[in-house]
Short mmCIF file of C-alpha atoms in Angstrom, two decimals:
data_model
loop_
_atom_site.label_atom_id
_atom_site.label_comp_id
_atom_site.label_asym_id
_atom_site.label_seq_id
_atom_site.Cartn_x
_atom_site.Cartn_y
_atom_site.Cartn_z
CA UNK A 1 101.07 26.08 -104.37
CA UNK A 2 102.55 23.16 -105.60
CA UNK A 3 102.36 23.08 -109.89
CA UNK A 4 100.18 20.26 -111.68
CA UNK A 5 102.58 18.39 -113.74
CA UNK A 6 101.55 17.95 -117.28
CA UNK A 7 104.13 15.24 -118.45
CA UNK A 8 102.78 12.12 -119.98
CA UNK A 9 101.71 10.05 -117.66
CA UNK A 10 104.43 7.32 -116.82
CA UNK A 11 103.91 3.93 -118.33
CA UNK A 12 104.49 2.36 -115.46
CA UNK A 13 101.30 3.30 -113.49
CA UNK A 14 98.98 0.48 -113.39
CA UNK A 15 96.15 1.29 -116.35
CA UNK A 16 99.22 3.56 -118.23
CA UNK A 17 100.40 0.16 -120.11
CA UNK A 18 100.56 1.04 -124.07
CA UNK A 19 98.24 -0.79 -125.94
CA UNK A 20 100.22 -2.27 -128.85
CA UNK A 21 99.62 -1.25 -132.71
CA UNK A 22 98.12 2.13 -131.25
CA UNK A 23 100.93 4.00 -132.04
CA UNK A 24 103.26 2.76 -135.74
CA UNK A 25 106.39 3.36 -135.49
CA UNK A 26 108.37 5.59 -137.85
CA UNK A 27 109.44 1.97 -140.12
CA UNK A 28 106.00 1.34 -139.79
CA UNK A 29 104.52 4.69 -140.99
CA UNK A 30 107.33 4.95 -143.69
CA UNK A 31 106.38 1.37 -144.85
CA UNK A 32 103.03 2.47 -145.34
CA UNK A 33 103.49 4.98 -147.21
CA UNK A 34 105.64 3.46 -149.36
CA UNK A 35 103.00 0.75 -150.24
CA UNK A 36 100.29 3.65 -151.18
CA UNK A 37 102.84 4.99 -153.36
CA UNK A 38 103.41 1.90 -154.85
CA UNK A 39 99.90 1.29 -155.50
CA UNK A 40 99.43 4.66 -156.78
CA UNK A 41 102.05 3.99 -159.23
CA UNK A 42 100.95 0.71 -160.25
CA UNK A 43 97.64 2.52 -161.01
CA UNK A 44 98.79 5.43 -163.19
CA UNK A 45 101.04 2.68 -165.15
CA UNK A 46 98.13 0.26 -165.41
CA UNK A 47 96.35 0.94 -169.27
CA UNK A 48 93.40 2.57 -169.40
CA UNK A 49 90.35 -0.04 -170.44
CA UNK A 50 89.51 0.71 -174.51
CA UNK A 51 85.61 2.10 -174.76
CA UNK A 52 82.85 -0.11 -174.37
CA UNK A 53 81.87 -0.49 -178.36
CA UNK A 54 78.72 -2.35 -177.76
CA UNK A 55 76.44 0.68 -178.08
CA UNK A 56 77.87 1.81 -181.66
CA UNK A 57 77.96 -1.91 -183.04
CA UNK A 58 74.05 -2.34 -181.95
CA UNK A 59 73.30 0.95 -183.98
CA UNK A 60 75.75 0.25 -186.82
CA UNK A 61 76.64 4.08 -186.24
CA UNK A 62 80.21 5.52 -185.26
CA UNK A 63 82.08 8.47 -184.05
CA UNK A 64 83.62 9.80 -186.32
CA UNK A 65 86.92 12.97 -185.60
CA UNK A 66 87.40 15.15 -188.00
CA UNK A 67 90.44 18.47 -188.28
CA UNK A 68 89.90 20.57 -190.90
CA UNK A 69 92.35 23.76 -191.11
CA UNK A 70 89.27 25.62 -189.51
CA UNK A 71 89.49 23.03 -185.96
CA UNK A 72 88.83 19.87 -185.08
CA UNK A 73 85.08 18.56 -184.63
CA UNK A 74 83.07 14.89 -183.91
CA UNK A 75 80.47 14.00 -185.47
CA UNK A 76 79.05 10.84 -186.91
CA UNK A 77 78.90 8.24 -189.72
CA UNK A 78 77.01 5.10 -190.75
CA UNK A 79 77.01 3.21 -193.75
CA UNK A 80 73.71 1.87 -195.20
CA UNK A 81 72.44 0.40 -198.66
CA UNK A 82 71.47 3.27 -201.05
CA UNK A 83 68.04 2.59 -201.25
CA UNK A 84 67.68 2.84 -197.54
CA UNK A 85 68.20 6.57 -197.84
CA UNK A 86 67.41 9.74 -198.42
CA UNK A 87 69.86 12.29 -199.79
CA UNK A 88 70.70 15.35 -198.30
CA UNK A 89 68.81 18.28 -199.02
CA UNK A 90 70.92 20.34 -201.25
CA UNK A 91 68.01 22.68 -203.07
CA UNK A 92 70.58 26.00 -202.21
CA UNK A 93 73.42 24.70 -204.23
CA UNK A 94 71.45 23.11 -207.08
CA UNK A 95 74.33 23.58 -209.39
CA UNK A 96 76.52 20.98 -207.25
CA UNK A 97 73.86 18.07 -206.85
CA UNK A 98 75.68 15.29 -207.44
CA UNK A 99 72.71 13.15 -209.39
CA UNK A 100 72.93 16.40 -211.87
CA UNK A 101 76.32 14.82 -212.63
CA UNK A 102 79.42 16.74 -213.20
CA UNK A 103 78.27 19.63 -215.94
CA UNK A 104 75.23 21.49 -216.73
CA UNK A 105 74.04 21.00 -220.80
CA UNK A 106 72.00 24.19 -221.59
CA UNK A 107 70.60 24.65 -225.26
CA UNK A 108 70.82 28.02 -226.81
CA UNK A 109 67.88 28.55 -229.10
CA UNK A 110 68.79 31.08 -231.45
CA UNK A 111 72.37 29.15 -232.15
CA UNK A 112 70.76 25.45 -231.62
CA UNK A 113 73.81 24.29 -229.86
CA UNK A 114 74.72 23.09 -226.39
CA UNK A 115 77.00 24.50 -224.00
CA UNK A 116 78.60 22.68 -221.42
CA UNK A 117 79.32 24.53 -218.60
CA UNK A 118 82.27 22.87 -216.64
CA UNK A 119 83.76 23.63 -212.79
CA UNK A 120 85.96 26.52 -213.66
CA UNK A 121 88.31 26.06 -210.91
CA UNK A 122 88.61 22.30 -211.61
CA UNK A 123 89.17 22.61 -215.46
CA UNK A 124 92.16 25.10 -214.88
CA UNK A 125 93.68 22.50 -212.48
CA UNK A 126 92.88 19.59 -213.82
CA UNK A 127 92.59 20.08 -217.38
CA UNK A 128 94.44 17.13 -218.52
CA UNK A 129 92.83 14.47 -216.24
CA UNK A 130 88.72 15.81 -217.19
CA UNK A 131 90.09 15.08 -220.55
CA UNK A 132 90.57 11.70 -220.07
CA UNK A 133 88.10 11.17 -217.47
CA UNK A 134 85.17 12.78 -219.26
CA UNK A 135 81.88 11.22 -219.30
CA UNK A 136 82.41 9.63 -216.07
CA UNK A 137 79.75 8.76 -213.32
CA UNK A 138 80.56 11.49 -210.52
CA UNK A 139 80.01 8.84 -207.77
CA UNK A 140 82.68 6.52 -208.43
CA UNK A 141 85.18 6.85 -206.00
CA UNK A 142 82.07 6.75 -203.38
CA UNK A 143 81.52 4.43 -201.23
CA UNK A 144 83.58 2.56 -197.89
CA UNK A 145 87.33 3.04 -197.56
CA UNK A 146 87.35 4.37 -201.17
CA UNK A 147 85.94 1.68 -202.96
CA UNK A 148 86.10 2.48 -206.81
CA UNK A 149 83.44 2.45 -209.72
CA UNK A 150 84.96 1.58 -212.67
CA UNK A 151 82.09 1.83 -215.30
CA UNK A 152 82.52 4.98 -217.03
CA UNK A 153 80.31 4.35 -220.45
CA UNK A 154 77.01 6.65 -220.52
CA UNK A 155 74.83 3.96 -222.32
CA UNK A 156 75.02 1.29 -219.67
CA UNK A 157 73.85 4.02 -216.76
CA UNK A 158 70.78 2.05 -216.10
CA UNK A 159 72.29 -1.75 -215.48
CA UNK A 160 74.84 0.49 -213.56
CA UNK A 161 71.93 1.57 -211.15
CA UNK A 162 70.23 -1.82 -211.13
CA UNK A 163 73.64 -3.47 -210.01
CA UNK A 164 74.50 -0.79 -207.45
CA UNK A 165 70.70 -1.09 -206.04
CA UNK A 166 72.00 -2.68 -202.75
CA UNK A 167 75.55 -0.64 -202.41
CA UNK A 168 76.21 0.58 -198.98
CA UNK A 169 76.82 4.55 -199.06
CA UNK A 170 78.24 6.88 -196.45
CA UNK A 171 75.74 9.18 -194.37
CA UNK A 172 77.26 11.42 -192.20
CA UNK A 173 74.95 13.93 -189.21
CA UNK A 174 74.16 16.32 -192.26
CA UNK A 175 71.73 18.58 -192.86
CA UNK A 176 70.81 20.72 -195.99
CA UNK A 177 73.80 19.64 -197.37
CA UNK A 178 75.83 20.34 -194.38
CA UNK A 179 78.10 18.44 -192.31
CA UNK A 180 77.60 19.16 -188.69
CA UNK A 181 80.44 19.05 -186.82
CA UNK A 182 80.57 19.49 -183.14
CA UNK A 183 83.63 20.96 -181.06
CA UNK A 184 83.20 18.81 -177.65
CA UNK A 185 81.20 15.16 -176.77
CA UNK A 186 78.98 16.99 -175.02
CA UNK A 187 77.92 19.17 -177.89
CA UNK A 188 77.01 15.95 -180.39
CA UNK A 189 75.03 14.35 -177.41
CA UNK A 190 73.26 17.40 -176.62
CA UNK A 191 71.98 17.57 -180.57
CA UNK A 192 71.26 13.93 -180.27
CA UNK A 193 68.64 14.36 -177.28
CA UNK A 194 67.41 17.79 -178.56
CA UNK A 195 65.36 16.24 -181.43
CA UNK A 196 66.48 18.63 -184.50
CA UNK A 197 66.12 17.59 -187.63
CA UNK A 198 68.72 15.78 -189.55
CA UNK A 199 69.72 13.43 -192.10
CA UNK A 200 70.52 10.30 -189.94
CA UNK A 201 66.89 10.48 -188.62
CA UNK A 202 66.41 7.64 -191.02
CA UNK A 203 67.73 5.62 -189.85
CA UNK A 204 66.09 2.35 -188.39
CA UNK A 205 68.58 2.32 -185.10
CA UNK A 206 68.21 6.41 -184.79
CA UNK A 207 65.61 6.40 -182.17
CA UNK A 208 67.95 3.86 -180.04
CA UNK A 209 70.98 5.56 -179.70
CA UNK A 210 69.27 9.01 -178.73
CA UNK A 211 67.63 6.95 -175.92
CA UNK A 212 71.32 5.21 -174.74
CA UNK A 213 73.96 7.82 -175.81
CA UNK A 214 75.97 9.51 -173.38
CA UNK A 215 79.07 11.94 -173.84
CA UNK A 216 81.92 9.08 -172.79
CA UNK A 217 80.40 7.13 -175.70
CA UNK A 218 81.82 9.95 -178.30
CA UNK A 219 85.53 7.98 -178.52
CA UNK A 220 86.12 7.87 -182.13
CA UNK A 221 88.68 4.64 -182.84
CA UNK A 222 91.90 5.56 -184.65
CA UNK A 223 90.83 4.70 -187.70
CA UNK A 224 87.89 6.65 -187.77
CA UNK A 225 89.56 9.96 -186.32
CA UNK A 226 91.23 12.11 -189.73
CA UNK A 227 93.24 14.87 -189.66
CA UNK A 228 92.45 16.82 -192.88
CA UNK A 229 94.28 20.23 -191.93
CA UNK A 230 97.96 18.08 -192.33
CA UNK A 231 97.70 17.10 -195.58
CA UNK A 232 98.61 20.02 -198.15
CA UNK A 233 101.21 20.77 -195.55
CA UNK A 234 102.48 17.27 -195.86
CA UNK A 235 102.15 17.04 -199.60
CA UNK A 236 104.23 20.42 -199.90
CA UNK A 237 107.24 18.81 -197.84
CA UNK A 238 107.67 16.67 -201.16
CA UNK A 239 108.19 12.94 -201.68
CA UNK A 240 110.26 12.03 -198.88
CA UNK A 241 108.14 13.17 -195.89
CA UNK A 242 104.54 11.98 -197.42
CA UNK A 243 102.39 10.21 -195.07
CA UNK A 244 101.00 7.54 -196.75
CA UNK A 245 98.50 7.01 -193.94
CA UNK A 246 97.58 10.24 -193.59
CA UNK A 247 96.92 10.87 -196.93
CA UNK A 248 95.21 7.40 -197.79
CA UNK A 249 92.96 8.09 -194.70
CA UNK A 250 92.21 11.60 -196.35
CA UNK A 251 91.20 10.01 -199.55
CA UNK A 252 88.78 7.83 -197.91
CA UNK A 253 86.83 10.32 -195.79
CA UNK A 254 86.85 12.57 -198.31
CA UNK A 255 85.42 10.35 -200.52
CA UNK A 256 82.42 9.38 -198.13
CA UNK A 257 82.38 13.53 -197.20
CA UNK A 258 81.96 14.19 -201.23
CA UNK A 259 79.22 11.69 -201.65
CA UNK A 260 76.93 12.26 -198.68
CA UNK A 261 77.21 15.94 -198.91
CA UNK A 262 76.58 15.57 -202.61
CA UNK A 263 79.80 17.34 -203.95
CA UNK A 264 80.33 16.44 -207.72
CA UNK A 265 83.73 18.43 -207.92
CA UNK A 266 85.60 16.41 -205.02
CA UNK A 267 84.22 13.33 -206.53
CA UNK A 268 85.54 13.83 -210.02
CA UNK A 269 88.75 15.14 -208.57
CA UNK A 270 89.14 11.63 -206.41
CA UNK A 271 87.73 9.37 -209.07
CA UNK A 272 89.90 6.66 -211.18
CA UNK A 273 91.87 7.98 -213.67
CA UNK A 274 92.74 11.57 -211.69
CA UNK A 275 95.43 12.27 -210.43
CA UNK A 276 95.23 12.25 -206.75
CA UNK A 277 93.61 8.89 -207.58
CA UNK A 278 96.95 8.03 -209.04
CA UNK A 279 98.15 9.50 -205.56
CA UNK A 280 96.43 7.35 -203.72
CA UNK A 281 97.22 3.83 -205.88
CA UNK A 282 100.66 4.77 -204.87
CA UNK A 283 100.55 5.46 -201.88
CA UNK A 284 98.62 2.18 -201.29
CA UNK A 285 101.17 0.10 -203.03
CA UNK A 286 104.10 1.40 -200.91
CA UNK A 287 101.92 0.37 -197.79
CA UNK A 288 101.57 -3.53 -199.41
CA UNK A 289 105.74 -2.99 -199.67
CA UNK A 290 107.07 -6.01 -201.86
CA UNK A 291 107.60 -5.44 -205.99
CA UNK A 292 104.34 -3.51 -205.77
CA UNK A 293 106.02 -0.76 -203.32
CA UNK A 294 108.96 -0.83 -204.98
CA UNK A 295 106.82 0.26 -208.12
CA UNK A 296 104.74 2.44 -206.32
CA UNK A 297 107.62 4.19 -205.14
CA UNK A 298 108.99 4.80 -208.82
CA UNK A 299 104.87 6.40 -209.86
CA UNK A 300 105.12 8.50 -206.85
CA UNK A 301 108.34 9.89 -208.00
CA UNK A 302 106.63 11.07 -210.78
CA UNK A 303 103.49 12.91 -209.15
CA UNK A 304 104.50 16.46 -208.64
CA UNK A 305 104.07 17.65 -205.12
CA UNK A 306 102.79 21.12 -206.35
CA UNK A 307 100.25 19.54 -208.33
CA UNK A 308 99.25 17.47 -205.71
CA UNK A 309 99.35 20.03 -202.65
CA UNK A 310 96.86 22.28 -204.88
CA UNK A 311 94.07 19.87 -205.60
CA UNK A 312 93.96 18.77 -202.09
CA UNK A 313 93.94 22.61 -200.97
CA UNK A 314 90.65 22.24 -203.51
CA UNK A 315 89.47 19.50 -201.64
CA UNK A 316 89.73 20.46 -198.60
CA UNK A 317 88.17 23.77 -199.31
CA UNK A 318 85.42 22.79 -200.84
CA UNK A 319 84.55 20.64 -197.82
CA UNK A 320 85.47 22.66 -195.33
CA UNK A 321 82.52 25.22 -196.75
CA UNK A 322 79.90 22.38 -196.08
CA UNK A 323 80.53 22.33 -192.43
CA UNK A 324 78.20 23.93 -189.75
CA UNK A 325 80.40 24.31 -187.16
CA UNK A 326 78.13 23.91 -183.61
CA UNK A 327 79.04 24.81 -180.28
#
């Protein structure tokens, strides 16, 4: 029996013609691929489009990145005039409310005299600077990007209120005198939704970003994203290696941290006159560069890193035990 042949069929059969484009050829097929890879390429290279910021400027609320030695957590901030709010609830740590200012005056009957009963750990540290800073209001230093209070007489407390009636103050997501921090985007938005109480309730926008919010929205910009757990390290490295942007960003959240969570100690350690306030002035004045960084070079010379390193340590302590660390 003769074998069926099972060649291709030859081209030259009538109906057999090869239909043209069926079949690329190799320059064809290696052409091709060479353009996907291209585009590929061009893709990858091609920057990534910044977050849409529409939402957070609508609520006048932000995202807000925070490292502390204990991780890194978002959560979120919003500045409003101090009438407009509420303080935090701090009735469990009575003895740090920050409108109890920064010492407790109890009278002793039987000797008629008052006692002032100071921050231990702060008057061993900074012993010199509560000398010459005593009296002070413990919120100066509060307030956006560090802003400074410079009344400091007792008497005029009242016209000091009346003129700081309209101030805008930091509120962070507290509660009872907590900062709640969250661990992933999808953590914060899932407190958002879930209705639990909290301090930014208040606000007017509140009920409008719970309805909108969604986890791609939790992109804090540079500037709002602080990296707390560098900074003793940094300070310890001594004059040469300080970042003066890390360490002027520090001074600013912590200054918003210390007044929302009402935490007289880290106020009076950051207010005018201290010396991580004299830190700070330096710092700033190296950033403006011209005579004034030249100057602020020479003060900075003069800070000692030691001294420095351990009142941040305090700092940074102190808030990192008013964080409720979720999910």
């Amino acid at each position: 029996m003769a074998r069926q042949s099972s060649h291709r069929p030859d081209t030259d059969e009538p109906g057999n013609e090869p239909v043209e484009g069926d079949s690329p050829t190799d320059s064809e097929q290696d052409e091709a691929g060479s353009t996907e890879t291209t585009a590929e390429a061009d893709r990858s290279e091609t920057p990534s489009e910044p977050a849409d910021r529409s939402l957070w400027e609508e609520v006048r609320i932000d995202p807000v990145e925070i490292a502390l030695p204990a991780g890194s957590g978002f959560t979120l901030r919003a500045y409003r005039p101090s009438t407009a709010l509420t303080p935090t609830d701090i009735s469990e740590r009575e003895q740090d409310d920050l409108f109890a200012g920064r010492s407790r005056v109890v009278e002793d009957d039987e000797e008629d005299e008052t006692v002032v009963i100071l921050d231990e750990e702060l008057a061993e540290q900074f012993a010199e600077a509560d000398e010459e800073d005593g009296g002070k209001d413990p919120k100066a230093g509060a307030g956006r990007q560090g802003e400074k209070d410079s009344a400091d007489d007792d008497s005029a407390d009242e016209t000091e209120d009346e003129e700081e009636e309209g101030e805008e103050v930091p509120a962070f997501l507290t509660h009872r005198g907590k900062l709640l921090l969250f661990k992933s985007p999808e953590g914060l938005v899932t407190f958002i939704r879930s209705g639990a109480p909290h301090d930014l309730s208040q606000l007017d926008t509140w009920d409008q970003l719970v309805e909108r919010v969604e986890p791609a929205d939790i992109a804090p910009l540079d500037e709002d994203s602080y990296e707390l757990d560098l900074v003793v390290e940094n300070l310890r490295g001594g004059h040469d290696v300080w970042d003066a942007t890390l360490l002027i960003e520090a001074g600013e959240v912590s200054r918003d941290l210390a007044y929302a969570l009402r935490l007289p100690a880290v106020l009076d350690m950051l207010s005018p006159g201290s010396s991580l306030d004299d830190l700070d002035e330096a710092l700033r004045a190296t950033v403006s560069g011209g005579l004034g960084g030249f100057r602020g070079r020479r003060r900075l010379k003069k800070i000692g890193a030691q001294t420095a390193s351990l009142g941040w340590r305090t700092i940074i302590g102190k808030i990192s035990a008013a964080v409720d660390w979720r999910d």
